[in-house]
Short mmCIF file of C-alpha atoms and ligand atoms in Angstrom, two decimals:
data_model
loop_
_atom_site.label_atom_id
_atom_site.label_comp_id
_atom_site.label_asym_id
_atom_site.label_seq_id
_atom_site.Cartn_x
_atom_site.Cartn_y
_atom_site.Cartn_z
CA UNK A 198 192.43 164.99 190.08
CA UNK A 199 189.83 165.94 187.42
CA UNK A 200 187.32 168.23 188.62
CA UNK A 201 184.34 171.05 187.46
CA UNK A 202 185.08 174.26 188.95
CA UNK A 203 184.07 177.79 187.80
CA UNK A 204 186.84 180.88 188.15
CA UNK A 205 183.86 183.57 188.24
CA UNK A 206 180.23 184.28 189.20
CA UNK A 207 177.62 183.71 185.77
CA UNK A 208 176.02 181.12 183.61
CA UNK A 209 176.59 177.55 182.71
CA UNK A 210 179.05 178.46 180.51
CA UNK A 211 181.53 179.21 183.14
CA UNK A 212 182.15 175.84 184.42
CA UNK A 213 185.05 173.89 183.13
CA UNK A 214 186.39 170.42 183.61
CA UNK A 215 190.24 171.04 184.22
CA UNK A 216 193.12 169.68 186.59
CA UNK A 217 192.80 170.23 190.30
CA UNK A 218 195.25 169.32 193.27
CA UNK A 219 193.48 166.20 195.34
CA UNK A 220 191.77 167.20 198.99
CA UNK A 221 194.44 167.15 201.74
CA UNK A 222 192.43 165.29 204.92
CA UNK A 223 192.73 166.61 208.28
CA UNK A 224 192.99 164.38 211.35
CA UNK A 225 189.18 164.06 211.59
CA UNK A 226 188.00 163.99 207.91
CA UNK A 227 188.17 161.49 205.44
CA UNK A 228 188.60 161.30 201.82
CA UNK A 229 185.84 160.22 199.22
CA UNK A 230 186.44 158.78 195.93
CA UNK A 231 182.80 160.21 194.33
CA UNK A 232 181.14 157.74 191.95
CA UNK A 233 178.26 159.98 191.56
CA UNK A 234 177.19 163.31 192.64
CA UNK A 235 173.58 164.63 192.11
CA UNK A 236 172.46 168.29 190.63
CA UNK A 237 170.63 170.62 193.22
CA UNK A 238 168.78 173.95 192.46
CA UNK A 239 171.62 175.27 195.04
CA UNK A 240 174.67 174.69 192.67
CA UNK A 241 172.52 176.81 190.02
CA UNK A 242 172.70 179.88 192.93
CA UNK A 243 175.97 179.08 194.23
CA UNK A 244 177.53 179.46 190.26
CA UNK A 245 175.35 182.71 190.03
CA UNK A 246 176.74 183.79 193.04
CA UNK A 247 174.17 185.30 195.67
CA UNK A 248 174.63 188.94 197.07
CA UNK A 249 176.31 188.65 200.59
CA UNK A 250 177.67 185.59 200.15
CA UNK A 251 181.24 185.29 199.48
CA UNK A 252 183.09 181.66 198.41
CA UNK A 253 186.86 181.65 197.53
CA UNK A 254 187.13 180.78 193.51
CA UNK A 255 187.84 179.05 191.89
CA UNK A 256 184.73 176.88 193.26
CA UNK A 257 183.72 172.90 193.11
CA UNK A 258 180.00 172.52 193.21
CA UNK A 259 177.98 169.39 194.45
CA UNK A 260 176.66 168.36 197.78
CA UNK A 261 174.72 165.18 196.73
CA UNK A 262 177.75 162.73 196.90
CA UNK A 263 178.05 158.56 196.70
CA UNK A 264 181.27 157.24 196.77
CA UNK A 265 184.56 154.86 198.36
CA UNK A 266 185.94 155.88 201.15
CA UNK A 267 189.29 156.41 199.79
CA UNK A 268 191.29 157.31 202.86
CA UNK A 269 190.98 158.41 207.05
CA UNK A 270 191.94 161.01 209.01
CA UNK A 271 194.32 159.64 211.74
CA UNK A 272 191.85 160.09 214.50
CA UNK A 273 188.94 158.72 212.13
CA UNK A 274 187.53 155.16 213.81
CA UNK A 275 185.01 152.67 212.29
CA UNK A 276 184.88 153.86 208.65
CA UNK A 277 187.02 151.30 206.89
CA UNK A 278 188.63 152.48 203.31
CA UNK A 279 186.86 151.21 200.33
CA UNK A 280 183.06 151.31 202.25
CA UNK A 281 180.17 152.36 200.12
CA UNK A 282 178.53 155.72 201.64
CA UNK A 283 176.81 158.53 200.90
CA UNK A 284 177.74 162.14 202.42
CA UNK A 285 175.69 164.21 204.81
CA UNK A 286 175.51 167.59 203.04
CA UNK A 287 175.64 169.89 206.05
CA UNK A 288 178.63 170.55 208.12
CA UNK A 289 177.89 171.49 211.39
CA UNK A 290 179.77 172.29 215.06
CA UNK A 291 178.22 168.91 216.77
CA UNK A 292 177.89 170.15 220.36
CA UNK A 293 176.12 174.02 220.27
CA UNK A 294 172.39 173.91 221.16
CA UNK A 295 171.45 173.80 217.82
CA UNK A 296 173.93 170.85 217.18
CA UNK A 297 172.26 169.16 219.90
CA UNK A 298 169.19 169.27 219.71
CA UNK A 299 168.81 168.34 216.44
CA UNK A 300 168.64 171.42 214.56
CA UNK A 301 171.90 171.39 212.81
CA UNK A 302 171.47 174.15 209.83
CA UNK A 303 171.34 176.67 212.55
CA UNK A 304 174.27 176.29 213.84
CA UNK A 305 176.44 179.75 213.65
CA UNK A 306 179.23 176.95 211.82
CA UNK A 307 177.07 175.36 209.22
CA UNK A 308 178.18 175.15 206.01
CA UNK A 309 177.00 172.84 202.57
CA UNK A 310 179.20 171.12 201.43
CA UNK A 311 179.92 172.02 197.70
CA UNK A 312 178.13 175.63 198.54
CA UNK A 313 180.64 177.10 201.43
CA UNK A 314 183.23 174.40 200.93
CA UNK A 315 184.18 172.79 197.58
CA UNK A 316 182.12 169.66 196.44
CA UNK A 317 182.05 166.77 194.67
CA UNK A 318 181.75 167.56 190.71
CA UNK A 319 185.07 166.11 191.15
CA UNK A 320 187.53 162.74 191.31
CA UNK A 321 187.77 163.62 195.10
CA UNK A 322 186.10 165.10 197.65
CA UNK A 323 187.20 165.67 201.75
CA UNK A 324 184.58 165.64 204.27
CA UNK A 325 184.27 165.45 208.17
CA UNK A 326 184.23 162.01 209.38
CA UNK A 327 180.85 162.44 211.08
CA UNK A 328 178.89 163.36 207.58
CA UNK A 329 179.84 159.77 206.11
CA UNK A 330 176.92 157.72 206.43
CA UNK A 331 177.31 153.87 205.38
CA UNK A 332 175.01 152.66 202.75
CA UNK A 333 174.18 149.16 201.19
CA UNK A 334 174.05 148.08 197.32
CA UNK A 335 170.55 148.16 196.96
CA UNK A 336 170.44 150.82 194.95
CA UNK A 337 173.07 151.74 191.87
CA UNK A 338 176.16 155.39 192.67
CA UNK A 339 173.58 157.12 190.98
CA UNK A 340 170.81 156.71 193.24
CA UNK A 341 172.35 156.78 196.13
CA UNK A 342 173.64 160.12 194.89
CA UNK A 343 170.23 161.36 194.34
CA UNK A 344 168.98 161.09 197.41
CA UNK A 345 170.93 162.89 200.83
CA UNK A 346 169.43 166.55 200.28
CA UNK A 347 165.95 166.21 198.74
CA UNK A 348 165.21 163.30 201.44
CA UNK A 349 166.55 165.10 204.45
CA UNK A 350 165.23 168.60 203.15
CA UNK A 351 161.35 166.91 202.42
CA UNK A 352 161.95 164.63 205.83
CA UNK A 353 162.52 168.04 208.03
CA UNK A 354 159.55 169.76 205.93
CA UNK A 355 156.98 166.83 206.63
CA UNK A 356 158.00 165.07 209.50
CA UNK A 357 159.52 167.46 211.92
CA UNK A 358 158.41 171.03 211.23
CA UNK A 359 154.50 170.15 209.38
CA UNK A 360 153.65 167.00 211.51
CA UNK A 361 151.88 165.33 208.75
CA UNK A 362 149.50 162.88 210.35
CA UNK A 363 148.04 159.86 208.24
CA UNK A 364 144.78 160.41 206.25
CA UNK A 365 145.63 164.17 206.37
CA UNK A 366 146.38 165.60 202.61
CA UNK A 367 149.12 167.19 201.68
CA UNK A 368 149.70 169.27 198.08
CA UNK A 369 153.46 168.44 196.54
CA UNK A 370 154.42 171.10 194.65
CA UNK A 371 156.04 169.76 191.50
CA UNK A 372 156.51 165.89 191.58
CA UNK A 373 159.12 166.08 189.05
CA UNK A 374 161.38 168.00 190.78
CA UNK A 375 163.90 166.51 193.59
CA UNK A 376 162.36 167.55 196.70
CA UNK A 377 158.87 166.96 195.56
CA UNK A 378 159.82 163.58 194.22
CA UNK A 379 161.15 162.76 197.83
CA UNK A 380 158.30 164.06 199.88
CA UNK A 381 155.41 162.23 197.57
CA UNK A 382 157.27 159.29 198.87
CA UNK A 383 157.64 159.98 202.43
CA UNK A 384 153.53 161.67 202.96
CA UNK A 385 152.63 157.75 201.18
CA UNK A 386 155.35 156.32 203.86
CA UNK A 387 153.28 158.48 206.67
CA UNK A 388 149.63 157.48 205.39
CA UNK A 389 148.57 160.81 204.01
CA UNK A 390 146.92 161.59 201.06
CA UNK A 391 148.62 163.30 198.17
CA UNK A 392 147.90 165.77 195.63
CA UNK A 393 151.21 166.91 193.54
CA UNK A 394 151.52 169.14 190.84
CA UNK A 395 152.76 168.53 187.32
CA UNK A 396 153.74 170.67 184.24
CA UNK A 397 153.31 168.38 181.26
CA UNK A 398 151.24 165.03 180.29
CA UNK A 399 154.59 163.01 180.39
CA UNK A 400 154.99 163.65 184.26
CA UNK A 401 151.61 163.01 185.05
CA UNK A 402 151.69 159.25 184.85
CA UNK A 403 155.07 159.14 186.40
CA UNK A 404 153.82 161.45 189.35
CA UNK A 405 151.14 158.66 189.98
CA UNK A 406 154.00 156.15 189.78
CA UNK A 407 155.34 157.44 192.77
CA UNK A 408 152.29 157.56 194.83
CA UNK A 409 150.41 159.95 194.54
CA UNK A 410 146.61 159.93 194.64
CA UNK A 411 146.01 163.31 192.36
CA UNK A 412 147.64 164.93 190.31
CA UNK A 413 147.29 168.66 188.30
CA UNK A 414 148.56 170.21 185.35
CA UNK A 415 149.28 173.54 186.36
CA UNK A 416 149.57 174.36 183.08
CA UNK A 417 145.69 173.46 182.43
CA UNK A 418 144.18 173.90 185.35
CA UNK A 419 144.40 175.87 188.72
CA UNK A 420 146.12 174.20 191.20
CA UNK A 421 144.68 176.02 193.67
CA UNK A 422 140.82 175.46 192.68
CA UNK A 423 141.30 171.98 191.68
CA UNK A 424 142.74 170.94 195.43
CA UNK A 425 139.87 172.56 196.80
CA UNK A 426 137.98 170.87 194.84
CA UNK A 427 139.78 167.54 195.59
CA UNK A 428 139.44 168.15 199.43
CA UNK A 429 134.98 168.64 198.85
CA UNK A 430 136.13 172.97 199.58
CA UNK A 431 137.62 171.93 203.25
CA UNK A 432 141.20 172.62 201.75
CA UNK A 433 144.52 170.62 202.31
CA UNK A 434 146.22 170.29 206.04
CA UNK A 435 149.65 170.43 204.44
CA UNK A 436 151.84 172.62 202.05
CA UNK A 437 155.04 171.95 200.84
CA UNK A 438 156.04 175.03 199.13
CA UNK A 439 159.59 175.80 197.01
CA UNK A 440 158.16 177.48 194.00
CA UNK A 441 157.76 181.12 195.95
CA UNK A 442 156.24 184.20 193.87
CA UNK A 443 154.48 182.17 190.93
CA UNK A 444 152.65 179.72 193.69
CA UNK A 445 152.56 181.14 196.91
CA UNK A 446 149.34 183.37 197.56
CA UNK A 447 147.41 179.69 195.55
CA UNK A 448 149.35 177.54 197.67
CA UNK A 449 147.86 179.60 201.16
CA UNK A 450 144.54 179.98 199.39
CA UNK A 451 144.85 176.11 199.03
CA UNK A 452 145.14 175.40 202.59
CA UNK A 453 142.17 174.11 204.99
CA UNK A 454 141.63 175.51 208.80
CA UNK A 455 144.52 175.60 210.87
CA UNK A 456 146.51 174.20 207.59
CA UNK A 457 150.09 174.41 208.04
CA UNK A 458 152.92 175.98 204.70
CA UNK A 459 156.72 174.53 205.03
CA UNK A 460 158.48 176.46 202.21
CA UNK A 461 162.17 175.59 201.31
CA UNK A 462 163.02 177.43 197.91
CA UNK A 463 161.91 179.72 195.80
CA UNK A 464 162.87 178.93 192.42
CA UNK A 465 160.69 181.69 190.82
CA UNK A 466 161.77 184.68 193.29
CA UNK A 467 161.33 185.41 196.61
CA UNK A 468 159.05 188.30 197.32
CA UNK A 469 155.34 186.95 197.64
CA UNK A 470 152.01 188.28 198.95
CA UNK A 471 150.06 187.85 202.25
CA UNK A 472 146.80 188.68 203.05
CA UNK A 473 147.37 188.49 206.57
CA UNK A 474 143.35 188.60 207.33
CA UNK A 475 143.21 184.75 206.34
CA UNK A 476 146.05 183.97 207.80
CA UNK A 477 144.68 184.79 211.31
CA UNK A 478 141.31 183.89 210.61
CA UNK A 479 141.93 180.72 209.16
CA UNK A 480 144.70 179.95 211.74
CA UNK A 481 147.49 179.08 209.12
CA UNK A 482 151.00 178.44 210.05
CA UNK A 483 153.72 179.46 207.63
CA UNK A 484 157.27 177.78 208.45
CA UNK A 485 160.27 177.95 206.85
CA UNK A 486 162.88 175.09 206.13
CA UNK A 487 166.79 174.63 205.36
CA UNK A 488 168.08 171.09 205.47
CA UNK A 489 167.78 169.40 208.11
CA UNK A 490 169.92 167.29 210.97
CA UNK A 491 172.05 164.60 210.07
CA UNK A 492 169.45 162.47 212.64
CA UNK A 493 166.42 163.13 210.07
CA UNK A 494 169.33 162.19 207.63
CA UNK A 495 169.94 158.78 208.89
CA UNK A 496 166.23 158.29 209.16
CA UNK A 497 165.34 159.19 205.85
CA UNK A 498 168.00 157.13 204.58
CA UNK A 499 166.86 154.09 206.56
CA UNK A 500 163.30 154.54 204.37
CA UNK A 501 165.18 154.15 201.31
CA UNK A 502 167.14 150.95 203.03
CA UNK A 503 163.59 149.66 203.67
CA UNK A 504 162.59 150.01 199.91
CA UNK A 505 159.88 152.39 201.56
CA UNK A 506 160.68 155.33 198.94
CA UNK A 507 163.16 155.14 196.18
CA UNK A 508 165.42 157.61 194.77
CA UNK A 509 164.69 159.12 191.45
CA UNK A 510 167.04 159.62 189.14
CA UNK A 511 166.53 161.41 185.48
CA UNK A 512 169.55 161.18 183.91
CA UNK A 513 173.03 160.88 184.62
CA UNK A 514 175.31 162.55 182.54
CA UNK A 515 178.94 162.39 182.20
CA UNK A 516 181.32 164.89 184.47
CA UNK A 517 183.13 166.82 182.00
CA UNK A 518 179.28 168.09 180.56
CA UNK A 519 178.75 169.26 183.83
CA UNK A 520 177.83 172.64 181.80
CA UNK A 521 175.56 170.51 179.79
CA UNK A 522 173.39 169.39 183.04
CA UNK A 523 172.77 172.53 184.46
CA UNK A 524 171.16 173.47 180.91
CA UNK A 525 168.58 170.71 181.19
CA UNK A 526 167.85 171.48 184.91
CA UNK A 527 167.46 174.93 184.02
CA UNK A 528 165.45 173.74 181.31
CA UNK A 529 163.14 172.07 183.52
CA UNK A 530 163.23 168.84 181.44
CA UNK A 531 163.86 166.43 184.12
CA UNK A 532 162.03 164.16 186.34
CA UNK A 533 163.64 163.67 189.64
CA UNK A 534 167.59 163.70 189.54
CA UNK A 535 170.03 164.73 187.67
CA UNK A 536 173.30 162.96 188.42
CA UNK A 537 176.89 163.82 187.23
CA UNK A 538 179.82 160.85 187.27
CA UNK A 539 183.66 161.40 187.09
ZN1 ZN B 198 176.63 173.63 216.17
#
């Protein structure tokens, strides 16, 4: 099969479209034929490599995947060959505590698929029967491709771990990106009120497209004032942070009383500042986030079956410039997803 894979650790550069052999399916997995499979910041770190973290090489990338079901494991029931799905990113052991109750990415087993195992910038791609999830033709490969890891990732943020509760408001960083294209979405689906954050006069109007109520140029104005300002001083009840050292000290300062942070990324570095005498004053909570379960999954997807949110897609660009994509994302040119197709 035809598939992207890099040999070593380093930049775009490194990943080439060449020959690989086609997945061999255990008894309980099944084989996808991708039609499209969607960009995450992840595959950017993954290529880098990230200290600690060894993967064997050479490497397929991609765990945003819409395809056929090509063929079954032989103890694979109900998922009939040629089906239309989308893949649930995470594998997971199904039956620790963590499995159980819901909390799948801490299970000692999990693994992302196209981060720990190879992924679907390819013709092919195996998975564990349990991560296929069966979707409709409502929406086009592409979108459905857009959508598993920034909907389940912005789902766990807002719904399990913040508790958003309608007419509270919530600041989005960055509508344009996945994640906070998802989660403007889901805070409308949940009644909240929504102030996102945008880096250029093009992605304003499209911000408000999706929902939201107010939106800032960060690049004009201070995001941190302006939501104050927004919320008459009082503040916002809701965070959703994966910017890290630019934002994070404005996105606390942002927050009302007892305002709760979910962070998930940190695509500007990692180390931040706390002055810890708000925090305990003000009664803040500050919780981190990694996926989600493949329950908050299913959910998430049923708001997109509902027409409830929509997936957002930037541009789709042909496999074998897989090099080419990562240059725009890096770029941050897009607006919602960028999609590859073999
Ligand atoms: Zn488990």
């Amino acid at each position: 099969m035809k598939a992207v894979v890099f040999k070593e650790h380093g930049g775009p550069e490194g990943l080439i479209y060449t020959d690989m052999p086609e997945p061999k399916i255990g008894p309980d997995e099944v084989l996808v034929r991708v039609k499209a499979c969607a960009l995450n910041h992840l595959d950017i770190w993954t290529r880098q490599g990230m200290p600690g973290i060894q993967i064997p090489l050479p490497h397929i990338l991609g765990c945003d995947i819409s395809g056929e079901v090509e063929k079954i494991g032989g103890n694979v029931k109900n998922i009939p060959t040629k089906s239309r799905v989308v893949v649930s990113p995470g594998i997971s052991c199904g039956h620790c505590k963590w499995c159980e109750s819901g909390w799948d990415s801490l299970c000692s087993e999990y693994k992302i698929i196209g981060f720990q195992a190879d992924g679907g910038y390819a013709e092919f791609v195996k998975v564990p029967a349990r991560n296929i999830i069966p979707v409709s033709n409502r929406y086009s490969w592409e979108e459905w491709a857009a959508s598993p890891l920034v909907f389940l990732t912005a789902w766990h943020m807002l719904v399990t771990r913040a508790e958003l509760k309608k007419g509270e408001t919530v600041l989005i960083h960055a509508a344009g990106s996945g994640v906070g294209s998802a989660a403007i979405q889901i805070a409308k689906s949940m009644g909240a009120n929504v102030i996102t954050t945008v880096g250029s006069e093009e992605k304003e109007e499209r911000a408000k497209k999706l929902g939201a109520d107010h939106v800032i140029n960060y690049k004009k104005m201070d995001f941190s004032k302006q939501a104050r300002e927004l919320t008459r001083g009082e503040g916002v009840d809701v965070v959703l942070e994966h910017i890290g050292t630019e934002t994070f000290s404005k996105s606390l300062a942002s927050l009302a009383k007892k305002g709760r942070l979910v962070t998930c990324g940190v695509t500007s570095g990692g180390l931040v500042q706390i002055d810890l005498r708000f925090l305990f004053v003000r009664q803040h909570a500050i919780m981190g986030c990694y996926m989600g379960g493949l329950n908050e999954l299913k959910k998430a997807i049923e708001l997109l079956e509902q027409g409830r949110a929509k997936p957002v897609v930037d541009r789709t660009f042909p496999l074998v410039e897989a090099r080419s994509a990562h240059e725009w994302m890096l770029d941050r040119k897009n607006f919602g997803k960028i999609v590859l197709k073999p």
